Coordinates of C-alpha atoms in Angstrom, one line a residue:
M1 CA 0.1 -0.2 0.1
V2 CA 1.2 3.2 -0.4
R3 CA 1.8 5.8 1.9
G4 CA -0.9 8.5 2.8
R5 CA -3.3 6.6 0.5
P6 CA -7.0 5.3 2.4
L7 CA -7.5 1.8 3.3
P8 CA -9.5 -0.3 1.3
W9 CA -13.2 -0.1 2.4
F10 CA -13.8 -4.0 2.7
F11 CA -10.1 -3.7 5.1
L12 CA -12.2 -1.4 7.1
V13 CA -15.1 -3.4 6.8
A14 CA -13.3 -6.3 8.3
L15 CA -11.8 -4.5 10.9
A16 CA -14.8 -2.8 12.3
F17 CA -15.9 -6.7 12.3
V18 CA -13.1 -8.0 13.9
A19 CA -13.2 -5.2 16.8
T20 CA -16.9 -5.5 17.0
T21 CA -16.5 -9.4 17.4
V22 CA -13.7 -9.2 20.3
L23 CA -14.7 -6.1 22.4
A24 CA -18.7 -6.3 22.9
D25 CA -20.4 -7.7 25.3
G26 CA -23.4 -8.5 22.7
P27 CA -25.0 -11.6 22.2
L28 CA -23.8 -15.2 23.4
L29 CA -25.8 -16.4 19.5
G30 CA -23.1 -19.2 17.1
R31 CA -20.0 -18.3 19.8
W32 CA -17.7 -21.2 20.4
Y33 CA -16.3 -22.1 24.0
S34 CA -15.3 -24.2 26.1
L35 CA -17.0 -26.3 28.3
M36 CA -16.7 -29.5 31.1
C37 CA -18.7 -32.4 30.2
F38 CA -20.0 -35.6 32.5
D39 CA -21.3 -38.2 31.5
P40 CA -24.7 -38.7 33.3
N41 CA -24.1 -42.4 32.7
G42 CA -20.4 -41.9 35.0
G43 CA -18.4 -41.4 32.3
P44 CA -14.9 -39.8 32.4
V45 CA -14.9 -36.4 32.5
T46 CA -14.2 -34.5 28.7
V47 CA -13.3 -30.9 27.9
K48 CA -15.1 -30.3 24.3
K49 CA -15.7 -27.3 22.4
A50 CA -19.0 -26.0 22.0
K51 CA -21.8 -24.3 20.5
I52 CA -24.8 -21.6 22.3
R53 CA -27.5 -21.0 20.7
N54 CA -30.7 -19.4 21.6
N55 CA -28.7 -16.6 23.4
G56 CA -27.7 -16.8 26.7
V57 CA -30.0 -20.7 27.1
A58 CA -28.8 -23.5 27.2
D59 CA -28.9 -25.4 23.9
I60 CA -25.8 -27.0 23.7
I61 CA -24.1 -28.1 20.6
I62 CA -21.2 -29.9 19.8
D63 CA -20.4 -31.2 16.4
G64 CA -23.0 -29.8 14.9
S65 CA -25.4 -32.0 16.7
A66 CA -27.1 -31.6 20.3
E67 CA -25.3 -34.1 22.9
H68 CA -26.9 -35.8 25.6
V69 CA -24.5 -34.4 28.2
L70 CA -23.9 -32.3 31.5
C71 CA -21.5 -29.8 30.8
R72 CA -20.2 -26.7 32.5
R73 CA -18.3 -23.4 31.2
V74 CA -14.8 -23.5 31.7
K75 CA -14.1 -20.3 30.5
K76 CA -16.5 -17.4 32.2
I77 CA -19.1 -16.0 30.0
P78 CA -21.1 -13.7 32.5
Q79 CA -23.2 -13.1 29.7
L80 CA -24.4 -16.8 30.0
V81 CA -25.4 -16.8 33.9
H82 CA -27.3 -20.4 33.7
Y83 CA -27.7 -23.3 31.7
L84 CA -29.3 -27.1 31.9
P85 CA -28.4 -30.2 30.5
C86 CA -29.6 -31.6 27.6
P87 CA -32.3 -33.3 26.0
L88 CA -34.0 -30.0 25.9
N89 CA -36.3 -28.4 23.3
L90 CA -35.5 -24.7 23.2
T91 CA -38.3 -23.7 20.7
A92 CA -39.9 -21.0 23.0
K93 CA -44.1 -21.2 22.5
S94 CA -44.5 -17.8 22.1
P95 CA -41.9 -15.4 21.6
S96 CA -43.2 -12.7 24.5
K97 CA -43.5 -15.2 27.1
T98 CA -40.0 -17.0 27.1
E99 CA -39.5 -17.5 30.9
W100 CA -39.3 -19.9 33.7
Q101 CA -42.4 -19.5 36.4
F102 CA -41.0 -20.5 39.7
I103 CA -43.6 -21.2 41.9
G104 CA -43.4 -22.1 45.7
V105 CA -44.6 -25.2 47.6
N106 CA -47.0 -23.1 49.0
G107 CA -47.9 -21.4 45.8
T108 CA -46.3 -18.2 46.3
Q109 CA -43.0 -16.8 44.6
S110 CA -40.1 -16.9 46.6
P111 CA -38.6 -13.5 46.5
A112 CA -34.6 -15.1 47.1
W113 CA -35.7 -16.2 43.4
R114 CA -36.4 -13.0 42.4
S115 CA -33.0 -12.1 43.0
T116 CA -31.2 -14.1 41.9
P117 CA -29.6 -13.4 38.4
H118 CA -28.8 -17.1 37.5
I119 CA -32.1 -18.6 38.2
N120 CA -34.4 -15.8 37.5
T121 CA -34.7 -15.9 33.7
L122 CA -33.9 -19.4 31.6
N123 CA -35.7 -18.7 29.2
I124 CA -36.7 -22.1 28.5
R125 CA -40.3 -23.7 27.4
N126 CA -41.6 -27.3 25.6
L127 CA -39.5 -29.3 28.2
T128 CA -39.0 -33.3 26.7
L129 CA -37.0 -34.8 28.5
A130 CA -38.1 -38.1 28.4
D131 CA -38.4 -39.2 32.1
E132 CA -37.7 -38.2 35.4
G133 CA -33.5 -37.9 36.3
L134 CA -31.1 -36.3 38.7
Y135 CA -28.9 -34.0 36.7
R136 CA -25.9 -32.2 38.3
C137 CA -25.8 -28.6 36.9
L138 CA -22.8 -25.7 37.8
A139 CA -24.2 -22.3 37.6
D140 CA -21.7 -20.1 36.8
T141 CA -22.2 -16.4 38.3
I142 CA -20.5 -13.4 39.0
E143 CA -21.1 -13.1 42.5
Q144 CA -20.5 -16.5 43.6
G145 CA -18.7 -18.1 41.0
L146 CA -18.9 -21.8 40.0
V147 CA -22.2 -23.1 42.6
E148 CA -22.9 -27.2 42.5
E149 CA -26.6 -27.7 41.5
K150 CA -29.0 -30.4 41.7
W151 CA -32.1 -30.5 39.7
V152 CA -34.5 -33.2 39.3
F153 CA -37.5 -33.1 36.6
K154 CA -40.8 -34.6 36.9
Q155 CA -43.6 -34.6 34.5
I156 CA -46.4 -33.8 36.4
D157 CA -50.6 -32.6 35.2
K158 CA -50.2 -29.6 35.1
G159 CA -47.1 -29.0 33.8
W160 CA -42.8 -29.7 35.2
Q161 CA -42.0 -29.5 38.5
L162 CA -38.9 -28.6 39.2
R163 CA -36.6 -29.7 42.1
W164 CA -33.9 -27.9 43.1
M165 CA -31.4 -29.0 46.2
G166 CA -29.1 -25.8 46.4
F167 CA -25.6 -24.6 48.0
R168 CA -26.8 -25.2 51.4
G169 CA -28.5 -28.5 51.6
D170 CA -31.6 -27.0 51.5
E171 CA -34.4 -28.1 48.6
R172 CA -37.5 -26.2 47.1
Q173 CA -39.5 -27.3 45.0
F174 CA -40.8 -25.3 42.0
L175 CA -43.6 -25.5 39.5
Y176 CA -43.3 -24.7 35.7
R177 CA -46.1 -24.3 33.6

């Protein structure tokens, strides 16, 4: 390139794309991350490259297809504050209402859950889990770091029952409708 000559337009466009991709705190859709994966059948722990889709929710895509593995992030992703293991069908029933609804045992919503960022909005609908199972899930929150959690899903007449055994060994039950 001759000194004083302007840069080609396509070079400037490419440079802007790289800068926004690296520096922006935007959507996670389509980006690749390293995940530590746990085999629910007791197999070895592996580290895989996975693609997150649905923009901040847990559809874990490995090698182009969804895998039934339990994964935790190795690389800290502040925007992705929680995810659940596959198999999940993450198609939203309604674009305007794509949130988990946590209802306590007594029918009231727990204030603590509303103030907990990695629990408050999961944006998952249409669960297709075949049967009840116990899963280990690790949530990476800015305040608390990596915290091991256990989830029990059970299909009931009114929806999905979600039981959570949390940080201090306490247990809470919630109903997804």
